[in-house]
XYZ file of C-alpha atoms in Angstrom:
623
model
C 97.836 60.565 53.325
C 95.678 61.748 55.955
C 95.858 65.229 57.746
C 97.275 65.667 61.086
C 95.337 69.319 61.243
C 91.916 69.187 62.331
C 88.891 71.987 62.489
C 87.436 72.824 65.548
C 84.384 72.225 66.018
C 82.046 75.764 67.038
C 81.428 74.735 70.355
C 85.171 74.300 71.406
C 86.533 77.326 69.776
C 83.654 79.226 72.016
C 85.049 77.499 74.930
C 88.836 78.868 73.720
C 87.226 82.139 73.877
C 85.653 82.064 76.787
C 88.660 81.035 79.055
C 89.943 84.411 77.690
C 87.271 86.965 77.961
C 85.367 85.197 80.644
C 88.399 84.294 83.370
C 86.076 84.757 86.712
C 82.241 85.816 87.503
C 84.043 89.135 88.242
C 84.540 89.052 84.419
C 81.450 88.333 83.040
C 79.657 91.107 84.996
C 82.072 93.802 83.652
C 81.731 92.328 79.942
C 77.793 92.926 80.860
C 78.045 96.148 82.017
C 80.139 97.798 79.297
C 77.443 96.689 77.319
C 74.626 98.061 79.063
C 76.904 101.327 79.002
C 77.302 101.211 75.746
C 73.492 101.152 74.405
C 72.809 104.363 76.868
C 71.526 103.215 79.564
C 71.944 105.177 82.840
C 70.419 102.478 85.610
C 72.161 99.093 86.016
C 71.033 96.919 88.414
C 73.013 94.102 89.545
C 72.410 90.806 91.547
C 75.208 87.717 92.066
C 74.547 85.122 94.325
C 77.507 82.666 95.453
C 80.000 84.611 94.481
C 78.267 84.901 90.734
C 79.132 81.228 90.049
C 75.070 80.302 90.862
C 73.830 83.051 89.229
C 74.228 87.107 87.987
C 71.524 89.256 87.005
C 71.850 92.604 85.276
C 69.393 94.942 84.004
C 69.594 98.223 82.348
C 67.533 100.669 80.798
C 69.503 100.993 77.707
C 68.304 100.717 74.167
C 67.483 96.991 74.197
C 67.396 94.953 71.348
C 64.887 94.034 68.952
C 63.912 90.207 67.812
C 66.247 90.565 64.864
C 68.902 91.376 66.990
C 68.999 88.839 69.643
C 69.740 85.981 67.731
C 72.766 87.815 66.412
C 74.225 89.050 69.556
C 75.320 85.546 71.273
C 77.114 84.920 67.514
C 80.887 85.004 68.134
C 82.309 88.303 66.601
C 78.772 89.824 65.564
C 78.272 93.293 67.128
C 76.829 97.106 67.113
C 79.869 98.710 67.947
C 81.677 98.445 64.661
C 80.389 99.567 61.261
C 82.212 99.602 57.753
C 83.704 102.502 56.436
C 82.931 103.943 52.747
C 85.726 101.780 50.996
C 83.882 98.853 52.899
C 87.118 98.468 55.791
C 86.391 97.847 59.123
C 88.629 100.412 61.420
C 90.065 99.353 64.639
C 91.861 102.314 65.495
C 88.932 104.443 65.885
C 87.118 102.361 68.914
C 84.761 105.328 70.541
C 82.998 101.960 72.621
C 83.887 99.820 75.682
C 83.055 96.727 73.904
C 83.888 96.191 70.107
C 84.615 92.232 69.631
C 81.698 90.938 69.832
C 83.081 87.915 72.365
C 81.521 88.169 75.636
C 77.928 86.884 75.275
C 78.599 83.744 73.192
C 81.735 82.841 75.299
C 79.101 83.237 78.507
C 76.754 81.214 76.474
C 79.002 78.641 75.658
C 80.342 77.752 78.994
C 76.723 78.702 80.767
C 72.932 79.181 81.193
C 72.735 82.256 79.180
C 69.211 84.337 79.448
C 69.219 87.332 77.340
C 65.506 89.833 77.717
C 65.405 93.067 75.730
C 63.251 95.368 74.622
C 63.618 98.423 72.608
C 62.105 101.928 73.034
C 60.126 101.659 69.767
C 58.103 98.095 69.771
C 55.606 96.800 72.557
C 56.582 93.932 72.875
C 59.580 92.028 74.656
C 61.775 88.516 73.325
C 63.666 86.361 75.009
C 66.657 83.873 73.932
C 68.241 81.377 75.428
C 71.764 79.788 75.212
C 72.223 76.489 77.223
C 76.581 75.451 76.988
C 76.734 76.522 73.326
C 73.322 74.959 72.368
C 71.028 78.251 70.977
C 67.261 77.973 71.639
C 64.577 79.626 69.626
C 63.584 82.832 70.022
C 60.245 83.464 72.148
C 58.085 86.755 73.249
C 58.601 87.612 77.322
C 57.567 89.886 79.615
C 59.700 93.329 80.736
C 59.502 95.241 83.559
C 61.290 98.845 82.081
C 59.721 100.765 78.958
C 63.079 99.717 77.426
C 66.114 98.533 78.282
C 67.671 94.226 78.493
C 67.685 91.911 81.451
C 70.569 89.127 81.316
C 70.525 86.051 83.480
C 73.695 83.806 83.524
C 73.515 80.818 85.563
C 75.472 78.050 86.821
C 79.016 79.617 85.438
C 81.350 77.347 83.839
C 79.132 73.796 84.333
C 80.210 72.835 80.823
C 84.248 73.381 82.036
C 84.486 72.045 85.204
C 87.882 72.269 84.933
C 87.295 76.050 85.501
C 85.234 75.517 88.818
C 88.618 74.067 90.234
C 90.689 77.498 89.697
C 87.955 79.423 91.178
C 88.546 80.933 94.747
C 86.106 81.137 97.901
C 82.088 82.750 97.592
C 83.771 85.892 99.460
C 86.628 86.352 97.552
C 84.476 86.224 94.421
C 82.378 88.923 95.884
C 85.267 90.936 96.365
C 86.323 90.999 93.013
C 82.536 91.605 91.709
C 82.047 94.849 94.143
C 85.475 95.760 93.093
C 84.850 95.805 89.498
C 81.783 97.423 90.085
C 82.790 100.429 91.941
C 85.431 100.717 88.946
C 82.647 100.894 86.180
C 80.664 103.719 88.651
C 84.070 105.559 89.322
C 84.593 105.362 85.530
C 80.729 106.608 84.779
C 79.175 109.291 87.376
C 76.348 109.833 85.103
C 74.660 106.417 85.308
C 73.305 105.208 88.674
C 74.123 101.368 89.933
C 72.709 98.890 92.612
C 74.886 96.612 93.465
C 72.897 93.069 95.651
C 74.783 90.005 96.702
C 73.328 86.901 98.068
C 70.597 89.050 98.480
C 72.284 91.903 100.661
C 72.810 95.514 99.212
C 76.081 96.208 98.865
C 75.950 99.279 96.620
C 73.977 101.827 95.599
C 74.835 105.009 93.844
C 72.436 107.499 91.995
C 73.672 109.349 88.863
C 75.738 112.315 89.399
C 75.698 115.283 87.033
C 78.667 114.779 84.221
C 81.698 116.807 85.551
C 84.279 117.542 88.246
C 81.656 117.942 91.049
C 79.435 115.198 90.441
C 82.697 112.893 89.926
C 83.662 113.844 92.724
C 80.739 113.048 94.995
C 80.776 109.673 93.425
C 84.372 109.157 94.622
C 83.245 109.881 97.435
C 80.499 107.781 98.287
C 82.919 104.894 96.742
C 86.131 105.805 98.579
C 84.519 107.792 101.277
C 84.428 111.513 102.350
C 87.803 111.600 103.772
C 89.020 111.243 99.839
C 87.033 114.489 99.039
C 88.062 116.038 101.663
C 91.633 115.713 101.335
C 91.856 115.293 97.628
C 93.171 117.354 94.848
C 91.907 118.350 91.413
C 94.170 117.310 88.865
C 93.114 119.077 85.523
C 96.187 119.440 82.887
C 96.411 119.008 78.596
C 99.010 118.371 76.589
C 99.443 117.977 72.937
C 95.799 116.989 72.612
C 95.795 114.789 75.653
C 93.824 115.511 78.931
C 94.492 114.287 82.079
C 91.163 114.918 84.999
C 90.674 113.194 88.308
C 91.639 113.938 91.873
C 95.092 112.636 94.141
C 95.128 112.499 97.580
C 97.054 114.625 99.685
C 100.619 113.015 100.868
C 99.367 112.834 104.270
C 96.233 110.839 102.868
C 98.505 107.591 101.885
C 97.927 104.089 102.316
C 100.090 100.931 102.971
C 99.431 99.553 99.463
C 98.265 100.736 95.923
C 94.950 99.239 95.667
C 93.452 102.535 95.355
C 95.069 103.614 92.352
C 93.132 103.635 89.373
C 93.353 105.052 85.613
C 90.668 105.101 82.910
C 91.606 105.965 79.376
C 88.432 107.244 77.460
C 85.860 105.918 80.331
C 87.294 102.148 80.152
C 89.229 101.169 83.846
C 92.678 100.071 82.738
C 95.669 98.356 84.534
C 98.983 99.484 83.731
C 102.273 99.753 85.236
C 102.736 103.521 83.336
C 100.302 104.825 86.041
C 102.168 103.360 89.067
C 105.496 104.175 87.709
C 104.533 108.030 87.122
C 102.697 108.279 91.134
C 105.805 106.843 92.110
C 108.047 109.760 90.418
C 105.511 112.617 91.370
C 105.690 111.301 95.132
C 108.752 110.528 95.547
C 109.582 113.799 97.803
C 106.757 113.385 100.416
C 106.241 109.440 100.956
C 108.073 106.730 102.248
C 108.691 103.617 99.758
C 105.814 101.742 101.611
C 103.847 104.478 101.550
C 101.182 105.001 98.084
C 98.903 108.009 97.383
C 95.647 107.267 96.718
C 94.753 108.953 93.080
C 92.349 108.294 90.484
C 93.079 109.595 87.256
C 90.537 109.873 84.038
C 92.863 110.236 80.377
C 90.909 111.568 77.559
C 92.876 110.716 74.658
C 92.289 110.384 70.738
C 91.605 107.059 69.845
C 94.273 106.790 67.153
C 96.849 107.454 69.357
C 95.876 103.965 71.643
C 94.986 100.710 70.839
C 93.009 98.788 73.145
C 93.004 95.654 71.104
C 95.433 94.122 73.253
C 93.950 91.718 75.202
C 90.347 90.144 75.188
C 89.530 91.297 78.461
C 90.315 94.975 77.204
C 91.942 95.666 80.617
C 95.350 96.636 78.698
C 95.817 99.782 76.594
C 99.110 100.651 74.338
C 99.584 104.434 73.865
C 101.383 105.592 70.762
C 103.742 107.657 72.703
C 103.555 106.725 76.438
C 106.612 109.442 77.609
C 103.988 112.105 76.420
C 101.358 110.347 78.637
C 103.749 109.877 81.530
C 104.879 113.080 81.343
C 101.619 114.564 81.614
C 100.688 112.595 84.778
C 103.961 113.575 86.161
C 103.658 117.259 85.793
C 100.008 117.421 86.508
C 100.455 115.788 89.926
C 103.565 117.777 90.636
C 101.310 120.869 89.770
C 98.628 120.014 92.028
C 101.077 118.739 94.971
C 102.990 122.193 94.892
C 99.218 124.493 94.917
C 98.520 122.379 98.333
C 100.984 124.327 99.834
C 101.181 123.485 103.541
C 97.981 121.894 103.118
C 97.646 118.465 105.329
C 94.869 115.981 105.499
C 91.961 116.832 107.536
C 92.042 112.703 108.648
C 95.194 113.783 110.915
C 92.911 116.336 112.980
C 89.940 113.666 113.274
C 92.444 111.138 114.252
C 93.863 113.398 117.306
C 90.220 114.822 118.321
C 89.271 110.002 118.159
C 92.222 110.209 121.055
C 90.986 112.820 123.275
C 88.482 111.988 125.466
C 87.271 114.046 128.575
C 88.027 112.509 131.594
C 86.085 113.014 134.924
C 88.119 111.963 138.258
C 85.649 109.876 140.445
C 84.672 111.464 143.477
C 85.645 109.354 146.879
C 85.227 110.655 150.379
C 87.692 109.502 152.731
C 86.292 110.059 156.261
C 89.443 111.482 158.850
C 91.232 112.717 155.829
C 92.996 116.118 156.917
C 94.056 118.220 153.401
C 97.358 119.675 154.100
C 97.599 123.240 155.178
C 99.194 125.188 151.917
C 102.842 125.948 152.422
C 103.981 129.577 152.467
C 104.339 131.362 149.077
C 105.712 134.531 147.705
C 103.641 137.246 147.616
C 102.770 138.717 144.308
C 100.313 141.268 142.771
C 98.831 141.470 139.091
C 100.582 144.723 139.102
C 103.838 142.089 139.260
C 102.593 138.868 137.128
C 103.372 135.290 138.648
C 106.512 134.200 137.211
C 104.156 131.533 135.143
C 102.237 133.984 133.597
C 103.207 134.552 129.893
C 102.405 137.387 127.794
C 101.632 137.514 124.150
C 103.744 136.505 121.964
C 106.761 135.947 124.704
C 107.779 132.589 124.783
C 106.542 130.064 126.942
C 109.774 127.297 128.250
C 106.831 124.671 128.988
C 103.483 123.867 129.834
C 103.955 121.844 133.153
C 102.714 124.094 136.320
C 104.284 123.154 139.550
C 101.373 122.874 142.748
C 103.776 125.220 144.773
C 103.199 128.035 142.015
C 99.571 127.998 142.265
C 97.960 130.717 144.437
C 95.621 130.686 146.243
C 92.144 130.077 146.578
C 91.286 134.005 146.884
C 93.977 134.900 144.892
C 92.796 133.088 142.439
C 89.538 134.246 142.172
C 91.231 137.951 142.027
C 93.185 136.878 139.614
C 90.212 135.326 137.283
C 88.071 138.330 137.768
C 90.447 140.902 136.377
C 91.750 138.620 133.444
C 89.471 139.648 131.029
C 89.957 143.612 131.778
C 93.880 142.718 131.383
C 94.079 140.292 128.845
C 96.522 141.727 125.551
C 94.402 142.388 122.309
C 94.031 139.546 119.875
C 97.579 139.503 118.304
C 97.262 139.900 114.461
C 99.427 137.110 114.071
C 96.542 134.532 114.584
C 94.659 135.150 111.236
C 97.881 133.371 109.675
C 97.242 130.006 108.277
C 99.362 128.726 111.255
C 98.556 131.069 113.671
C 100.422 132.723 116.309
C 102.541 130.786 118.551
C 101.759 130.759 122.118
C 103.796 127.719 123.635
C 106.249 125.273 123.153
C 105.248 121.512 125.073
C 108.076 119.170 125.770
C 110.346 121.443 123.532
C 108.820 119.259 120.592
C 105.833 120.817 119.618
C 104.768 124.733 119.189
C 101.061 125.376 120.046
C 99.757 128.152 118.179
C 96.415 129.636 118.176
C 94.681 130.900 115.122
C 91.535 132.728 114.655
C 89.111 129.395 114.748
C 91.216 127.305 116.341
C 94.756 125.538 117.434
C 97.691 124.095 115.745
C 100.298 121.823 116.899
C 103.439 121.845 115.314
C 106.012 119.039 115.264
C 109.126 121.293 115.256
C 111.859 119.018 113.969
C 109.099 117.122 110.980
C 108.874 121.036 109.691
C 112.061 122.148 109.577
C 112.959 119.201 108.078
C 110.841 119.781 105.250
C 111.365 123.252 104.901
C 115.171 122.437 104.676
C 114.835 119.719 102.356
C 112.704 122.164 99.826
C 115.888 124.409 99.783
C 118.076 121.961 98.470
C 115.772 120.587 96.432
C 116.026 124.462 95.007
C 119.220 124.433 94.921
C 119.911 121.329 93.066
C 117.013 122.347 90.582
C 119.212 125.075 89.724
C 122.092 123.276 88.717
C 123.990 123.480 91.925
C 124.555 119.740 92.029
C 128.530 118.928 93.466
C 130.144 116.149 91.481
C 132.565 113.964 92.240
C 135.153 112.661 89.015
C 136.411 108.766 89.587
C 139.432 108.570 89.523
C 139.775 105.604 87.896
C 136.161 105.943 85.356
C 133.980 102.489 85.941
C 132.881 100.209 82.684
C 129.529 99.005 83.907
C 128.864 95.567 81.420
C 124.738 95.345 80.274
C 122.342 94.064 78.013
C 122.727 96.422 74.792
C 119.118 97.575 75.030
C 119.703 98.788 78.596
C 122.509 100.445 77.163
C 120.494 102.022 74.718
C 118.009 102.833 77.623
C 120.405 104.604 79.509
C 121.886 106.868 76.951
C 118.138 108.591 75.854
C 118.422 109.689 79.432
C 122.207 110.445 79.196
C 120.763 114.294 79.644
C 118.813 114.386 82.631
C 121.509 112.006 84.357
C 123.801 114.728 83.752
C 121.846 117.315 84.837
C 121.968 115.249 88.289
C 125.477 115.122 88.124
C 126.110 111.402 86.961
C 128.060 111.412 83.742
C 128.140 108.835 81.382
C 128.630 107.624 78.268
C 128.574 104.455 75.929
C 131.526 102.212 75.552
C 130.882 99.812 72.892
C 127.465 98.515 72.751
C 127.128 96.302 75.810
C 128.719 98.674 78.503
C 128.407 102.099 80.119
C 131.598 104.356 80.875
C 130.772 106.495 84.563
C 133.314 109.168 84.780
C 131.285 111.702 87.593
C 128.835 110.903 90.050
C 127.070 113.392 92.654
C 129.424 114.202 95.292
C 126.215 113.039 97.633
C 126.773 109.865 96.933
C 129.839 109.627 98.429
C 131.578 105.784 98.334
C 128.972 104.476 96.499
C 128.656 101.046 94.582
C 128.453 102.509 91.014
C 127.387 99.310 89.233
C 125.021 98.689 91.336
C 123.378 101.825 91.134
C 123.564 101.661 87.139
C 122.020 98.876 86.543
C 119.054 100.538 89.234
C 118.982 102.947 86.662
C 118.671 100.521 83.946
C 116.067 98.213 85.612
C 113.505 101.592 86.185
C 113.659 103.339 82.991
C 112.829 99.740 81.489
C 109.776 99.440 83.993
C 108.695 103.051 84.602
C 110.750 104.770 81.257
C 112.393 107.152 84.149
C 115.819 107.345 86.205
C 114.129 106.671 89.259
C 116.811 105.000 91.747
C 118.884 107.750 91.282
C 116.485 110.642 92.182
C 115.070 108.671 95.133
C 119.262 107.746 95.949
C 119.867 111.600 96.062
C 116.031 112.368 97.357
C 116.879 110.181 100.466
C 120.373 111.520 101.075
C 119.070 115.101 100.769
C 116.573 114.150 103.653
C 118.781 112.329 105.726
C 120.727 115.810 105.665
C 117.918 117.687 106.333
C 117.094 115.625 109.571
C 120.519 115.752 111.003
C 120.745 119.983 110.059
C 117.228 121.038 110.913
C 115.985 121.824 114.579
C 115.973 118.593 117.127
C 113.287 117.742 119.145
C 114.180 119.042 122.746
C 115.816 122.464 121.445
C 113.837 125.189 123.301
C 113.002 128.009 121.094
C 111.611 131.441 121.598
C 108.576 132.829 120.383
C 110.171 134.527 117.510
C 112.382 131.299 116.373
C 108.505 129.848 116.436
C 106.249 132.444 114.691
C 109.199 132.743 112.091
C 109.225 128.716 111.813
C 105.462 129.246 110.817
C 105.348 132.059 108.935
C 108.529 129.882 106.885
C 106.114 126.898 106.883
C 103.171 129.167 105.684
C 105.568 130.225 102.319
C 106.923 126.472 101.660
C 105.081 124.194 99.394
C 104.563 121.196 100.689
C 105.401 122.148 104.230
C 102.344 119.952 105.728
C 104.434 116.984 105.416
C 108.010 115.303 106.252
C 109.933 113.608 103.898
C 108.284 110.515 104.702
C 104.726 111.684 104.526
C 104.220 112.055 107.873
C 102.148 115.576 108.723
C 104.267 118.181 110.371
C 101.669 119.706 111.900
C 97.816 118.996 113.185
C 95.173 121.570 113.330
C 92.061 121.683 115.782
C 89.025 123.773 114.871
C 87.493 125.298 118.087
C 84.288 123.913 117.507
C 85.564 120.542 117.742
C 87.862 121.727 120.809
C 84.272 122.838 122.487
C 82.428 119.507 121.611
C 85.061 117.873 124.418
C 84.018 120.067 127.203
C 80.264 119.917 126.080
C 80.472 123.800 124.930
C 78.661 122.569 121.666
């Protein structure tokens, strides 16, 4: 009887392979540049032309590799990363290295033109090897530019599976996704410099930063651009043996999607839902749900606690115990959010200086024109101030001037000459954060002037926060109203939700939803928060049940209570329109000044906007 198994052949299990580690050109040039990482080097040069389906070049000036090594290195599963142990085992739960199995080059080779150069440190001479859709050419001296370091050509991507080609997207898109995996490797590694040239245009170029928080940052910033480093915070935090670096933007700082989130575990740019679960829970108090902070996050963890032979394309990670890793990002953001105080993003100042523009009235005689003779006014004195006039700190009912309350022209002048031996000492008030407040315009905002500049506060946005932050306080502290059902409500689920839902059974009841299991397919509610009101209990459990599957926390109900705590804020805090005096205002500031978090609403919208007067000068060409 004959067998209905067969072997497959070399050349098709390479293939296999390669529609795994190699999915898109975007692909192949991170395989190449974890390499180039790993043997030291700290240059990388990259070129891709059609959208790296025509051809990719990268060179480094790593190691290299010597003529006993290059025929080894495009041999599936043959690599420098691993070495035996004493007892002769090979350990994958030790993996100090981007790359470890030894798949990427032969896969390129087998479904490529594969052009490998290298030359190490210690010999004079350069080889060369060649891998043409599987088929391995001999080896051959070449010539090298660097003192040391390996050049790899790949060309004509996927010829020998065409089938690929038809699954590939435009030359632009593919360019997208090449500079976008680039700028991950350089946000990942600060200390090694990269060009980045496609179809023959630089896109990217970025010199090696010192190793550290300041030279990481300056590369994050000449990836995401200054406004990041200007208006983001240092996250720094351990726990247990696990560290937790990088830098979040400010709340104010968001963006209409998360594209520009991004974790790396041990230097190697991961994907994983973990990271957008936990910026969802530390944000949930300052943006809107289509509103994302912009963060990126660096975990230094021991490599026996995570396995990152997952996937091929070693984009996926498994932690050991991933509620001690959420956790940690959790708090540490929390931390930073909370020193920002009533911090905002300097992008909300730049945005209202890109509106104002000074505006000169075009002269045009009109020959015959008569001005009207001025109609009587009230005589007045400095000894007895215009009614207009406002003294510091009195308040101020609005900013419009009526023509009849001007005086005139040599009254004016009068008036001009003696301001300055009349005007009130600087008021102490202005070397506040916030100022001193000086007006109120449209009895929205509160102008207030501080010792370099002005401030502009939206009155309603800030007490709306600071409200909010006081029953946030008080339901931290247990003061959480419940309501019992009067008739308890048996919520049917999958038995692992179930079980889900009681390992949180705790911190539910801390937020005043009790519950507790009823058989093993169904939840028993007997209390919910009294803020709820009338609401649809089984809907909201199996909320509950959904998130702690997907982000391992009870998210639907803190963001339930978090946007019924706001919506009571807004209707209890000061409306727009309310005229206040100028105590109700400096107290509203000084309040601000003592609040974290008081630079935003509750949808992340900044409560205030601050003008330096250097900036204020440049529009009346002072500066």
């Amino acid at each position: 009887m004959s067998s209905i198994i067969a072997r497959l052949p070399t050349e098709t299990i390479n293939r296999i392979a390669a529609g795994e580690v190699v999915e898109r050109p975007s692909s192949a040039i991170k395989e190449l540049v974890e390499n180039a990482i790993d043997a030291g080097a700290r240059s990388i040069d990259i070129q891709a032309e059609m959208g790296g389906l025509s051809r990719i070049i990268i060179e480094d000036n790593g190691r290299g590799m010597s003529e006993i090594d290059l025929p080894l290195a495009v041999e599936r599963h043959a690599t420098s990363k691993l070495k035996p142990q004493a007892d002769g085992t090979w350990d994958l739960l030790h993996i100090q290295t981007l790359g470890f199995r030894g798949e990427a080059l032969p896969s390129m080779g087998s479904v490529a033109r594969l052009n490998i150069i290298s030359k190490p440190a210690d010999q004079d001479a350069a080889f060369a090897i060649e891998v043409d859709g599987g088929r391995i050419a001999p080896l051959r001296p070449a010539a090298f530019s660097r003192p040391h370091g390996t050049r790899v050509e790949l060309k004509d991507l996927f010829y020998a599976t065409p089938a690929r080609l038809k699954f590939m997207k435009t030359d632009r898109s593919e360019n997208m996704a090449i500079a976008e995996e680039v700028k991950r490797q350089a946000m990942a590694h600060e200390d090694v410099g990269f060009t980045l040239e496609l179809d023959g245009k630089r896109q990217l170029r970025l010199f090696a930063e010192t190793p550290g928080f300041e030279g990481r940052l300056k590369r994050l910033a000449a990836i995401l651009g200054e406004d990041f480093g200007r208006n983001s915070l240092l996250i720094d935090q351990g726990r247990e043996g696990v560290r937790l670096t990088g830098y979040a933007g400010l709340p104010t700082f968001s963006r209409g999607n998360g594209q520009h989130q991004y974790l790396f575990v041990n230097g190697r740019p991961v994907r994983d839902k973990l990271l957008q679960g936990a910026l969802r829970g530390a944000y949930a108090d300052f943006l809107a749900r289509d509103r994302h902070p912009m963060a990126v996050l660096y975990l230094d963890i021991d490599p026996q606690d995570l396995d990152v032979n997952v996937h091929p394309a070693k984009t996926e990670v498994r932690f050991r115990d991933p509620n001690l890793v959420r956790g940690l990002i959790i708090g540490a953001l929390k931390h930073a959010l909370a020193s920002a105080g009533h911090r905002a993003a300097t992008t909300v100042a730049d945005q209202a200086l890109s509106g104002l523009r000074p505006q000169i009235a075009p002269f045009q005689p009109s020959l015959g024109y008569q001005y009207p003779t001025p109609a009587p006014r009230p005589a007045y004195s400095l000894d007895a101030p215009h009614p207009n006039y406002m003294s510091t700190p009195a308040f101020m009912p609005s900013a419009r001037v009526e023509a009849d309350m001007l005086p005139h022209y040599g009254e004016l002048a009068e008036a001009i000459a003696d301001i300055e031996l009349s005007a009130p000492p600087a008021d102490i008030a202005t070397q506040h954060p916030l100022g001193a407040a000086r007006a109120q315009i449209h009895e929205t905002y509160i102008l207030a002037q501080t010792s370099d500049g002005l401030v502009i506060v939206d009155q309603h946005a800030a007490h709306e926060r600071l409200v909010y932050e006081q029953m946030k306080t008080a339901m931290a502290q247990g003061h959480v109203a419940r309501q019992s059902l009067l008739i308890p409500e048996i919520v049917d689920l999958e038995p692992a939700d179930v079980s889900r839902l009681m390992t949180k059974q705790a911190d539910l009841d801390v937020m005043g939803l009790a519950i507790e299991a009823f058989g093993p397919s169904s939840i028993l509610v007997r209390e919910i928060p009294a803020l709820l009101g009338d609401c649809d209990v089984g809907a909201l459990i199996c909320d509950l049940a959904d998130d702690i599957a997907e982000h391992g926390q009870a998210l639907a109900l803190k963001e339930r209570m978090a946007e019924i705590c706001g919506n009571m804020a807004c209707r209890n805090s000061v409306r727009a329109g309310r005229r206040l005096t100028g105590e109700e205002m400096n107290a509203l500031l000084r309040q601000m000044e003592a609040t974290p978090h008081s630079g935003q609403c509750n949808h992340g919208r900044p409560t205030y906007v601050e003008l330096k007067l250097k900036d204020i000068e440049k529009l009346f060409g002072r500066r």
